[in-house]
Coordinates of C-alpha atoms in Angstrom, one line a residue:
M1 CA 14.0 -2.5 85.5
N2 CA 15.9 -1.6 82.6
S3 CA 18.7 0.6 84.2
A4 CA 18.4 3.2 81.4
A5 CA 15.0 3.7 81.6
D6 CA 15.8 4.5 85.3
P7 CA 16.1 8.3 85.8
I8 CA 17.6 7.8 89.2
A9 CA 19.9 4.9 88.4
R10 CA 23.3 5.6 88.4
A11 CA 26.1 5.4 85.9
P12 CA 28.8 2.9 86.3
T13 CA 32.2 4.9 88.0
D14 CA 34.7 5.2 85.3
W15 CA 37.7 4.4 87.5
K16 CA 40.2 5.4 84.6
G17 CA 38.6 8.4 83.8
A18 CA 40.2 11.9 84.4
A19 CA 38.0 13.0 87.6
M20 CA 38.4 9.8 89.1
Q21 CA 41.9 9.8 88.8
R22 CA 41.9 13.7 90.0
R23 CA 40.4 12.5 93.1
L24 CA 42.3 9.4 93.4
R25 CA 45.1 11.7 93.3
R26 CA 44.0 14.3 95.7
R27 CA 43.3 11.8 98.5
Y28 CA 47.4 10.0 98.1
R29 CA 48.2 13.3 98.6
A30 CA 46.9 14.1 101.5
E31 CA 47.4 10.8 103.5
W32 CA 51.0 11.2 102.1
C33 CA 50.4 15.0 103.6
F34 CA 49.3 13.4 107.0
R35 CA 51.9 10.5 107.2
L36 CA 54.3 13.2 106.7
L37 CA 52.9 15.5 109.4
G38 CA 53.2 12.3 112.1
L39 CA 56.6 11.6 111.2
S40 CA 57.4 15.5 111.5
A41 CA 55.8 15.5 114.8
V42 CA 57.5 12.5 115.8
I43 CA 61.1 13.9 114.4
G44 CA 60.0 17.1 116.4
S45 CA 59.5 15.5 119.8
A46 CA 62.8 13.5 119.8
A47 CA 64.7 16.4 118.7
F48 CA 63.5 18.7 122.0
L49 CA 64.3 15.5 123.9
V50 CA 67.8 15.0 122.9
V51 CA 68.1 18.5 123.2
L52 CA 66.8 18.3 126.7
L53 CA 68.8 15.5 127.5
V54 CA 71.9 17.0 126.3
A55 CA 71.6 20.4 128.4
V56 CA 70.7 18.6 131.2
L57 CA 74.0 16.1 130.7
G58 CA 76.0 18.6 129.6
N59 CA 75.5 20.8 132.7
G60 CA 74.8 18.1 135.4
L61 CA 77.8 15.3 134.6
G62 CA 79.9 17.7 136.4
G63 CA 78.2 17.6 139.8
F64 CA 78.9 13.9 140.0
V65 CA 82.8 14.7 140.2
Q66 CA 84.8 16.4 142.6
T67 CA 88.1 18.3 142.6
R68 CA 90.4 17.4 145.4
I69 CA 93.4 18.4 146.8
A70 CA 96.1 16.6 148.2
L71 CA 97.1 18.0 151.8
P72 CA 99.9 17.2 153.6
I73 CA 99.0 17.1 157.7
D74 CA 100.9 16.5 160.5
L75 CA 98.2 16.0 163.8
A76 CA 101.2 14.5 166.3
R77 CA 103.0 17.8 165.6
Q78 CA 100.6 20.0 165.6
G79 CA 99.6 18.9 169.2
I80 CA 96.3 17.0 168.4
A81 CA 96.1 13.7 171.1
I82 CA 92.9 11.6 171.2
D83 CA 92.8 8.3 172.9
P84 CA 91.9 6.2 170.0
A85 CA 89.3 4.4 172.3
R86 CA 87.2 7.4 171.4
L87 CA 87.2 7.1 168.2
H88 CA 84.8 4.3 168.3
G89 CA 81.1 5.0 169.1
P90 CA 78.3 7.6 168.8
G91 CA 80.8 10.3 170.5
A92 CA 83.7 9.9 167.7
N93 CA 82.0 13.1 166.1
L94 CA 82.5 15.3 168.9
A95 CA 85.5 14.2 170.1
L96 CA 86.9 14.8 166.7
A97 CA 85.4 18.7 166.7
A98 CA 86.4 19.2 170.3
A99 CA 90.2 18.4 169.5
N100 CA 90.1 20.9 166.8
I101 CA 90.1 19.1 163.9
E102 CA 88.9 21.7 161.8
G103 CA 91.7 24.2 162.7
A104 CA 94.6 21.6 162.2
T105 CA 93.2 21.4 158.6
D106 CA 93.3 25.3 157.9
A107 CA 96.7 25.0 159.7
A108 CA 98.0 22.3 157.6
A109 CA 96.4 24.1 154.6
K110 CA 98.5 26.9 155.5
A111 CA 101.7 25.5 156.0
A112 CA 101.9 24.1 152.4
F113 CA 100.1 26.2 150.6
G114 CA 101.1 30.1 151.8
P115 CA 98.9 32.2 154.2
D116 CA 95.5 32.2 152.0
G117 CA 95.9 28.0 151.9
D118 CA 92.9 27.7 153.6
D119 CA 91.3 29.6 150.8
L120 CA 91.9 26.7 148.1
L121 CA 90.0 23.8 150.7
S122 CA 86.0 23.3 151.2
D123 CA 84.5 24.3 154.0
S124 CA 83.8 20.3 154.6
A125 CA 87.2 19.4 154.2
W126 CA 87.9 19.0 157.9
L127 CA 85.0 16.4 157.9
T128 CA 86.8 14.4 155.4
V129 CA 89.6 14.4 157.6
R130 CA 87.9 13.4 160.4
D131 CA 86.1 10.7 158.5
A132 CA 90.0 9.2 157.5
I133 CA 91.0 9.8 161.3
K134 CA 88.0 7.5 162.4
A135 CA 89.0 4.7 159.7
D136 CA 92.5 5.0 160.3
P137 CA 93.3 6.4 163.6
T138 CA 97.0 6.0 163.2
L139 CA 96.7 9.2 161.3
L140 CA 97.2 11.1 164.8
A141 CA 100.6 9.6 165.1
H142 CA 102.6 10.5 161.7
R143 CA 102.5 12.8 159.0
A144 CA 100.2 11.6 156.3
T145 CA 98.9 13.1 153.2
I146 CA 95.0 13.6 152.9
A147 CA 92.4 14.2 149.6
V148 CA 90.3 16.8 151.1
P149 CA 87.6 18.7 148.6
A150 CA 88.7 22.0 146.9
A151 CA 86.9 25.3 147.0
D152 CA 84.3 26.0 145.0
A153 CA 86.5 28.7 143.1
I154 CA 89.1 26.3 142.3
D155 CA 86.4 23.4 141.6
S156 CA 85.2 25.6 139.0
A157 CA 88.4 26.5 137.7
A158 CA 89.2 22.4 137.2
K159 CA 85.8 22.2 134.9
G160 CA 86.9 25.3 132.7
H161 CA 85.0 28.1 134.9
G162 CA 85.9 30.5 137.0
D163 CA 87.8 33.7 137.1
A164 CA 91.5 34.4 136.3
V165 CA 92.7 34.1 139.5
A166 CA 91.4 31.0 140.4
Q167 CA 92.2 29.8 137.1
A168 CA 96.2 30.8 138.0
R169 CA 95.7 29.2 141.8
F170 CA 94.1 25.9 139.8
A171 CA 97.4 25.9 137.4
G172 CA 99.8 26.5 140.5
L173 CA 98.3 23.5 142.5
Q174 CA 98.5 21.4 139.1
A175 CA 101.9 21.8 138.7
R176 CA 102.5 20.6 142.4
G177 CA 100.8 17.3 141.5
A178 CA 98.2 18.2 144.3
I179 CA 94.8 18.0 142.1
S180 CA 92.7 14.9 141.6
R181 CA 89.5 14.2 140.3
G182 CA 86.9 11.6 141.4
V183 CA 83.2 10.8 141.8
D184 CA 81.7 12.8 144.2
W185 CA 80.4 10.0 146.3
G186 CA 78.9 12.6 149.1
F187 CA 76.9 13.9 146.5
L188 CA 75.1 10.8 146.5
T189 CA 75.2 9.7 150.4
G190 CA 74.9 13.6 151.6
A191 CA 71.8 16.0 152.6
D192 CA 71.3 19.4 151.7
S193 CA 74.5 22.3 152.6
T194 CA 75.3 25.7 152.2
D195 CA 78.4 24.7 150.0
S196 CA 77.9 23.3 146.9
T197 CA 81.1 20.9 147.4
S198 CA 79.5 19.3 149.9
A199 CA 75.7 19.9 149.4
G200 CA 74.4 16.4 148.6
I201 CA 70.8 14.5 147.4
W202 CA 70.3 11.6 149.4
G203 CA 68.4 13.5 151.7
A204 CA 66.0 14.6 149.5
L205 CA 65.6 11.3 147.2
K206 CA 65.0 10.0 150.8
G207 CA 62.4 12.0 151.1
S208 CA 60.9 11.9 147.8
I209 CA 60.6 7.9 148.3
F210 CA 59.2 8.4 151.4
T211 CA 56.6 10.8 150.1
M212 CA 56.0 8.3 146.9
L213 CA 55.4 5.2 149.5
V214 CA 52.5 7.5 150.8
T215 CA 51.2 8.5 148.5
L216 CA 50.7 5.1 146.4
V217 CA 49.7 3.2 149.8
L218 CA 46.6 5.9 149.8
A219 CA 45.9 6.7 146.5
F220 CA 46.0 3.2 144.5
P221 CA 43.7 1.0 146.4
V222 CA 41.4 3.9 147.1
G223 CA 41.2 5.2 143.7
M224 CA 41.0 1.8 142.5
L225 CA 37.8 0.5 145.2
A226 CA 36.4 4.0 144.3
A227 CA 36.3 2.9 140.6
L228 CA 35.2 -0.5 140.8
Y229 CA 32.2 1.3 143.3
L230 CA 30.9 4.0 141.0
E231 CA 31.3 1.2 137.7
E232 CA 30.1 -2.3 139.2
Y233 CA 27.7 -1.4 142.1
A234 CA 26.5 2.3 142.3
P235 CA 23.0 2.9 141.2
R236 CA 22.5 5.5 138.6
N237 CA 21.1 8.7 139.8
R238 CA 21.9 12.7 140.2
W239 CA 24.1 12.1 142.7
T240 CA 26.6 9.4 141.1
D241 CA 26.7 12.1 138.1
L242 CA 27.5 14.3 140.7
I243 CA 30.0 12.3 141.7
E244 CA 31.3 11.4 138.6
V245 CA 31.6 15.4 137.3
S246 CA 33.1 16.4 140.7
I247 CA 35.7 13.3 140.4
N248 CA 36.6 14.4 136.3
N249 CA 36.9 18.1 137.7
L250 CA 39.3 17.1 140.6
A251 CA 41.4 15.8 137.9
A252 CA 41.7 18.8 136.5
V253 CA 42.3 21.0 139.1
P254 CA 45.6 23.3 139.9
S255 CA 48.3 21.4 142.1
I256 CA 48.5 24.3 144.1
T257 CA 44.2 24.2 145.2
F258 CA 45.8 20.8 146.8
G259 CA 48.5 22.3 148.4
L260 CA 46.0 25.1 150.2
L261 CA 43.8 21.5 151.4
G262 CA 46.3 20.1 152.7
L263 CA 48.1 23.2 154.7
A264 CA 44.1 24.0 156.2
V265 CA 43.1 20.2 156.8
F266 CA 46.5 18.0 157.7
L267 CA 48.3 21.2 159.2
G268 CA 45.6 23.6 160.3
T269 CA 42.9 21.0 161.7
M270 CA 44.8 18.1 162.4
H271 CA 48.1 19.4 163.5
L272 CA 50.3 17.3 161.6
P273 CA 54.1 17.4 161.8
R274 CA 55.0 19.9 159.3
S275 CA 57.8 19.3 155.9
A276 CA 57.5 15.6 156.6
P277 CA 57.0 13.1 154.4
L278 CA 53.4 12.1 155.4
V279 CA 52.1 15.0 154.8
G280 CA 53.2 15.2 151.8
G281 CA 51.8 11.9 150.8
L282 CA 48.8 12.9 152.1
T283 CA 48.2 16.1 150.1
L284 CA 49.8 14.3 146.7
A285 CA 47.1 11.0 147.6
L286 CA 44.3 13.9 147.1
M287 CA 45.8 14.9 144.0
T288 CA 46.3 11.7 141.9
M289 CA 43.6 9.9 143.3
P290 CA 41.4 11.1 140.8
V291 CA 43.3 10.5 138.1
I292 CA 43.4 6.6 138.9
V293 CA 39.6 6.6 139.3
I294 CA 38.8 7.6 136.1
A295 CA 41.7 5.5 134.6
G296 CA 40.1 2.8 136.5
R297 CA 36.6 3.4 135.3
N298 CA 37.5 2.9 131.7
A299 CA 39.8 -0.1 132.1
I300 CA 37.0 -1.9 133.5
K301 CA 34.2 -0.6 131.7
A302 CA 36.3 -2.0 128.7
V303 CA 36.0 -5.6 130.4
P304 CA 33.7 -7.6 128.0
P305 CA 30.2 -8.1 129.4
S306 CA 30.3 -11.7 128.3
I307 CA 33.4 -12.6 131.0
R308 CA 30.9 -10.9 134.0
D309 CA 27.8 -13.4 132.0
A310 CA 30.1 -16.7 132.1
A311 CA 31.4 -15.8 135.3
L312 CA 27.9 -15.5 136.6
G313 CA 26.8 -18.6 134.4
I314 CA 29.1 -21.0 136.0
G315 CA 27.6 -20.2 139.8
A316 CA 29.8 -16.8 140.8
S317 CA 28.9 -14.5 143.7
P318 CA 29.0 -10.7 142.1
V319 CA 31.8 -10.1 144.3
Q320 CA 33.5 -13.1 143.0
V321 CA 33.0 -12.0 139.6
V322 CA 33.9 -8.7 140.5
F323 CA 37.2 -9.5 142.2
H324 CA 38.4 -12.9 140.5
H325 CA 37.2 -11.6 136.7
V326 CA 36.7 -8.5 136.5
L327 CA 39.5 -6.4 138.5
P328 CA 42.3 -8.8 137.2
L329 CA 41.9 -8.1 133.9
A330 CA 41.1 -4.6 134.0
L331 CA 44.3 -4.0 136.3
P332 CA 47.0 -3.4 133.7
G333 CA 44.4 -0.2 133.2
I334 CA 44.9 0.7 136.6
L335 CA 48.3 0.6 136.6
T336 CA 48.4 2.9 133.8
G337 CA 46.7 5.6 135.1
T338 CA 48.6 4.7 138.4
I339 CA 52.0 5.5 136.5
I340 CA 50.7 8.2 134.9
G341 CA 49.1 10.1 138.5
M342 CA 52.5 9.2 140.3
A343 CA 54.9 10.7 137.7
R344 CA 52.7 13.8 138.1
A345 CA 52.9 13.9 141.8
L346 CA 57.3 12.8 142.0
G347 CA 57.6 16.0 139.6
E348 CA 55.5 18.1 141.6
T349 CA 56.6 21.6 143.6
A350 CA 53.7 23.9 144.5
P351 CA 51.7 21.9 146.9
L352 CA 54.6 20.8 148.8
L353 CA 56.1 24.3 149.2
L354 CA 52.7 25.6 150.6
I355 CA 53.1 22.6 153.5
G356 CA 56.7 24.1 154.4
M357 CA 58.6 21.3 152.3
R358 CA 61.0 23.9 151.4
A359 CA 63.0 23.8 154.6
F360 CA 66.5 23.6 154.6
I361 CA 67.0 20.3 155.8
A362 CA 70.7 18.8 156.7
A363 CA 70.3 15.5 157.5
P364 CA 67.9 12.9 155.5
P365 CA 64.7 11.8 157.1
R366 CA 64.4 8.6 159.3
G367 CA 61.3 8.4 159.7
F368 CA 57.7 9.5 157.8
T369 CA 57.3 11.8 160.3
D370 CA 60.9 13.5 160.1
P371 CA 61.5 17.1 158.7
S372 CA 62.5 16.2 155.1
S373 CA 62.7 17.6 151.4
V374 CA 62.0 16.1 147.8
L375 CA 63.8 16.0 145.0
P376 CA 61.5 18.8 143.0
V377 CA 61.5 21.1 145.8
Q378 CA 65.7 20.9 145.9
I379 CA 66.1 21.5 142.5
F380 CA 64.0 24.4 142.6
L381 CA 66.2 26.1 146.2
W382 CA 69.3 25.1 144.5
S383 CA 68.5 26.7 141.1
D384 CA 67.7 30.0 142.9
Q385 CA 71.7 29.7 144.3
I386 CA 73.7 31.9 142.5
D387 CA 77.0 29.9 143.0
R388 CA 78.2 28.3 140.0
G389 CA 78.8 25.0 141.8
F390 CA 74.9 25.0 142.8
V391 CA 74.1 25.2 138.9
E392 CA 76.4 21.9 138.0
K393 CA 74.7 20.5 141.1
T394 CA 71.0 21.6 139.8
S395 CA 71.4 19.4 136.3
A396 CA 73.1 16.7 138.8
A397 CA 69.7 16.6 141.0
I398 CA 67.4 17.0 137.7
I399 CA 69.3 13.5 136.1
V400 CA 68.6 11.8 139.5
L401 CA 65.3 12.7 139.2
L402 CA 64.7 11.5 135.6
L403 CA 66.6 8.4 136.7
F404 CA 64.4 7.9 139.9
L405 CA 61.1 8.1 137.5
F406 CA 62.8 5.9 134.9
A407 CA 63.1 3.6 137.3
M408 CA 59.6 4.1 139.2
N409 CA 57.7 3.6 135.6
G410 CA 59.8 0.8 135.0
I411 CA 58.8 -1.4 137.3
A412 CA 54.9 0.2 137.4
I413 CA 55.1 -1.1 133.4
Y414 CA 56.9 -4.5 134.2
L415 CA 53.7 -5.2 136.5
R416 CA 51.2 -3.9 134.3
N417 CA 52.5 -6.5 131.7
R418 CA 53.1 -9.0 134.5
F419 CA 49.3 -8.8 134.9
E420 CA 48.2 -8.3 131.8
T421 CA 45.5 -10.9 130.3
R422 CA 44.7 -10.9 126.8
W423 CA 41.1 -12.2 125.8

């Protein structure tokens, strides 16, 4: 048919015409603007991350550094005499406390630095003297110089803060060569304390590890099996639809609601120990499970049907198809959902506050049922303190929390890549 005689026929596109050139320029301009917008979003996100890291590192690195004062002490002259045999075993701390090592430390500070010399030392300075005696009992027989933690005012002055009085006293100690600074290992190995110079993060970190272990052991297998059942075995009816809607809604429920549930069920009904990692893990597992189920169902659904058909075609049973073929291929996606859920659980504070994990715990937990705190709650409690030393401890604890999160996610990502299979 002649196209010229057909009224419906379109004229050929004039790609070099002015109208088409304007349309092309608009398309290129829109694409350039979209790419610029995406690049701006990436740069903006990176800038916010850099600002966050700089602020946290700037305030928190000082929390890993401790100011110490060289304290001359002569325990023999002060009449401190203890049988060296008592300095070994579990009763050593009690024996040294009964010998008034604390009073001897204060007396040595007054003799060395004046009538108010004991104010220059941290409240935990005598514990350092105690540990030094346990490590070297010969200190009881001669004069020695022991580096003990400085008071919070002196420590703040050493880091460029504090009032004029503290700065002057710090300058005097520095002129005498009595000041030294080093890594505060007690921050990484100690527990909570009312004194910022002796407060540590190990108790909360250990509580977080126990809590995350309980959460992972419960949420991962239950969430994975629930996803397998809903996607591979569950019949399609109104009850299944109701379960799916409920799981999707649970993933968006505020975390404090799970705290109320844990308070009512695990503490009020089951009477489990309060403030224990076991209860915290159970509560966080309820919150994490819907995320794992949703991610697991999407990962299972993404496995090509040809995998199932091929496995059935060579004689595999339905259970073998699921666990030998579908699950290994879906496992990377399930692990991705687990990473997201566990990262959210690690940073949660509200549900743990409701089950009592905000108590002052002066000793690290020894098991899953011992009273404990967790890193986010410890950070929350320290942030409420007005002491300058706790400001640094708060930022330092945030650094530890981020490192813990990176380590946990790094292990999960390694496992995900390890089990990933391409087809």
